[in-house]
PDB file of C-alpha atoms in Angstrom:
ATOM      1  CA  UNK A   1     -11.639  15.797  25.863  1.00 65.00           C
ATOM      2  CA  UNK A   2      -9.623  13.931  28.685  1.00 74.00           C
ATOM      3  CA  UNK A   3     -11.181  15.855  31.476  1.00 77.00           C
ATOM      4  CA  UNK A   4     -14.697  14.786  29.582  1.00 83.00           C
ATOM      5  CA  UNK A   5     -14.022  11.293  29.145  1.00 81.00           C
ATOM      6  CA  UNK A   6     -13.549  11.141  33.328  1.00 79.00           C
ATOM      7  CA  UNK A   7     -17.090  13.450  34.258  1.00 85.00           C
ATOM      8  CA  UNK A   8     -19.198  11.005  32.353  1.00 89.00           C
ATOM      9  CA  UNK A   9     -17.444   8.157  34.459  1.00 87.00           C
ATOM     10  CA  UNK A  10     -14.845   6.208  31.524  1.00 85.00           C
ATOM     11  CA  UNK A  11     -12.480   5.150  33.969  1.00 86.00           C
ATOM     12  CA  UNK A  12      -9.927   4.404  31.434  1.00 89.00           C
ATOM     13  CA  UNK A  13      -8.822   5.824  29.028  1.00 88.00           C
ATOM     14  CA  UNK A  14      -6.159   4.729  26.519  1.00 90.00           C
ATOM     15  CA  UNK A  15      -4.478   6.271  23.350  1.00 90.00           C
ATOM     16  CA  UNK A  16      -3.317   3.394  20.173  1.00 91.00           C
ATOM     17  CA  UNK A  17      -1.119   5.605  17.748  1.00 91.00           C
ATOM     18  CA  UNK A  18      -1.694   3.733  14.442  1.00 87.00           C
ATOM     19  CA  UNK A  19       1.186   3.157  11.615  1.00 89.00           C
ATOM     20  CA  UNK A  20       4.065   3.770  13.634  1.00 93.00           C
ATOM     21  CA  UNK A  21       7.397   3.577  11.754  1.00 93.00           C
ATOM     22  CA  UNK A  22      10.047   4.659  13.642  1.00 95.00           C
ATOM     23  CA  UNK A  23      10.905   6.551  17.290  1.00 95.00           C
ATOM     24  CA  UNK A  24      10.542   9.775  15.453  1.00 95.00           C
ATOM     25  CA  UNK A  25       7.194   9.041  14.291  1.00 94.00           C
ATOM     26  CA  UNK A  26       6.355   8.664  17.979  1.00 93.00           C
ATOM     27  CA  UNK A  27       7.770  11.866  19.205  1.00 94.00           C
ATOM     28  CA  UNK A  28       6.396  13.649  16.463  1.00 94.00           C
ATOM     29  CA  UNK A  29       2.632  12.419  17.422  1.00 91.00           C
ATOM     30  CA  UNK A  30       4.071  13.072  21.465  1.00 89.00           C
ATOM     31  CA  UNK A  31       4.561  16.396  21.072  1.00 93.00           C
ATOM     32  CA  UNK A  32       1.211  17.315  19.746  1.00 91.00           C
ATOM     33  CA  UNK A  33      -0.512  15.333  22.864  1.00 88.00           C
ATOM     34  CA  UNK A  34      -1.576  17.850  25.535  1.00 82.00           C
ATOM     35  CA  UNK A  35      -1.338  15.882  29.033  1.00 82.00           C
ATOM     36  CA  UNK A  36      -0.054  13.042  27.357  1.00 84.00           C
ATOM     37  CA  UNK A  37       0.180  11.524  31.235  1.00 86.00           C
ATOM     38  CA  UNK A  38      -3.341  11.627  31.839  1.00 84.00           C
ATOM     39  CA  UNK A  39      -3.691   8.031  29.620  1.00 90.00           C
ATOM     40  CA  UNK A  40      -4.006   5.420  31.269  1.00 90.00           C
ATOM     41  CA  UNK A  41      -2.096   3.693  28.734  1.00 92.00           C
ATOM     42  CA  UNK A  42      -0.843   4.512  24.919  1.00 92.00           C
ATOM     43  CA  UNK A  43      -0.467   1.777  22.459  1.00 93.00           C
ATOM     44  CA  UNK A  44       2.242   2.119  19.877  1.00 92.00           C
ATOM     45  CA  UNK A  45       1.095   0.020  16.778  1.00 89.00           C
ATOM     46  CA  UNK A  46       3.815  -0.752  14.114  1.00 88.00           C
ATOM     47  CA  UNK A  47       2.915   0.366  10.882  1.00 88.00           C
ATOM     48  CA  UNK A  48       2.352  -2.590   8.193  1.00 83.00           C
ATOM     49  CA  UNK A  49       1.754  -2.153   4.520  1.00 83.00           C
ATOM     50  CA  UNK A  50      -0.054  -5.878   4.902  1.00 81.00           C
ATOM     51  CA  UNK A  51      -3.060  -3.961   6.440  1.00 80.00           C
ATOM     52  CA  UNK A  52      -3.543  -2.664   3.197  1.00 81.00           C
ATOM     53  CA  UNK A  53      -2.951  -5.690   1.301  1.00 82.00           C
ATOM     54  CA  UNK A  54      -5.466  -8.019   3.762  1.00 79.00           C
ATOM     55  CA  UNK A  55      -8.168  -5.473   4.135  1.00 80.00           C
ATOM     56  CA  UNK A  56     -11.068  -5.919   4.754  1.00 83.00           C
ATOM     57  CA  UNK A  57     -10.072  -9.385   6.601  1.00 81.00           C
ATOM     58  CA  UNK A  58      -6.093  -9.094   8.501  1.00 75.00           C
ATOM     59  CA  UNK A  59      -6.445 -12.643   9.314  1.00 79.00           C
ATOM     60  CA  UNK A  60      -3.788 -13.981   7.181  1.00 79.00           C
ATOM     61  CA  UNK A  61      -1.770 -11.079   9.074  1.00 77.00           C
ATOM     62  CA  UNK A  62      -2.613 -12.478  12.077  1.00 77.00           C
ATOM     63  CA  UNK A  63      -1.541 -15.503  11.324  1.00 79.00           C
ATOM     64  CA  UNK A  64       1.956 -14.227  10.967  1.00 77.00           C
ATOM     65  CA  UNK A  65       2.443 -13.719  14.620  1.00 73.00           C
ATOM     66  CA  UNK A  66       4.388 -10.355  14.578  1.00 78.00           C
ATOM     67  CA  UNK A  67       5.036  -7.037  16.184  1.00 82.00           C
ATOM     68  CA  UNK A  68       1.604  -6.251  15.165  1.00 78.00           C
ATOM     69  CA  UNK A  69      -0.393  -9.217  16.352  1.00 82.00           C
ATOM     70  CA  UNK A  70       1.586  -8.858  19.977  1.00 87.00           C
ATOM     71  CA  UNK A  71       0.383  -5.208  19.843  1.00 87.00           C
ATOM     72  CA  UNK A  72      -3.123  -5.947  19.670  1.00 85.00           C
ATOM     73  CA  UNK A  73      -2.546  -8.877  22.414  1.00 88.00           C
ATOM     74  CA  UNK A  74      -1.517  -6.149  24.718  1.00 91.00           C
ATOM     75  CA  UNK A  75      -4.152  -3.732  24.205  1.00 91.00           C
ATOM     76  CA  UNK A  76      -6.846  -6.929  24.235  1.00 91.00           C
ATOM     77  CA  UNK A  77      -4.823  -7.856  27.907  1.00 92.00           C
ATOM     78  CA  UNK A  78      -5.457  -4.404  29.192  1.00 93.00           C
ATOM     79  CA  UNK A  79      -8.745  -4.152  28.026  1.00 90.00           C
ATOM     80  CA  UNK A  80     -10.001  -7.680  29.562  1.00 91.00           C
ATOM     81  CA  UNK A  81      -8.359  -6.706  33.042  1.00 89.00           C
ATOM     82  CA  UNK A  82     -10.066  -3.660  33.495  1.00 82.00           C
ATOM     83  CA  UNK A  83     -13.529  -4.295  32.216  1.00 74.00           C
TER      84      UNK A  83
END
């Protein structure tokens, strides 16, 4: 899929792992990633059970200004600076 991704010309290519809890949560998902170092970048996003609540709006989440919010600001700071 990687090696696809770069013949049609995506220059970038990035991995989020959603609903992370824990380190072992991301070495679990790690070790199932063939050429894991041929991202660009991956995204760890913390896992929050307020997702749930807030859908389909996470504005009030958001709002709340914590290790999720300053994931997404990281992946929406990578994104702008290589567009």
């Amino acid at each position: 899929m990687l090696s696809l991704a770069k013949q049609i010309g995506i220059e970038y290519i990035y991995l989020a792992i959603n609903r992370v809890r824990s380190q072992k949560d991301i070495e679990k998902v790690e070790s199932r990633i063939e050429d894991k170092e041929k991202f660009d970048r991956i995204f760890y996003i913390p896992y929050n059970e307020k997702v749930i609540e807030y859908e389909p709006s996470v504005v009030d989440l958001i709002k709340e200004n914590g290790d999720f919010l300053q994931v997404y600001k990281q992946i929406k700071e990578v994104l702008k600076n290589n567009l």
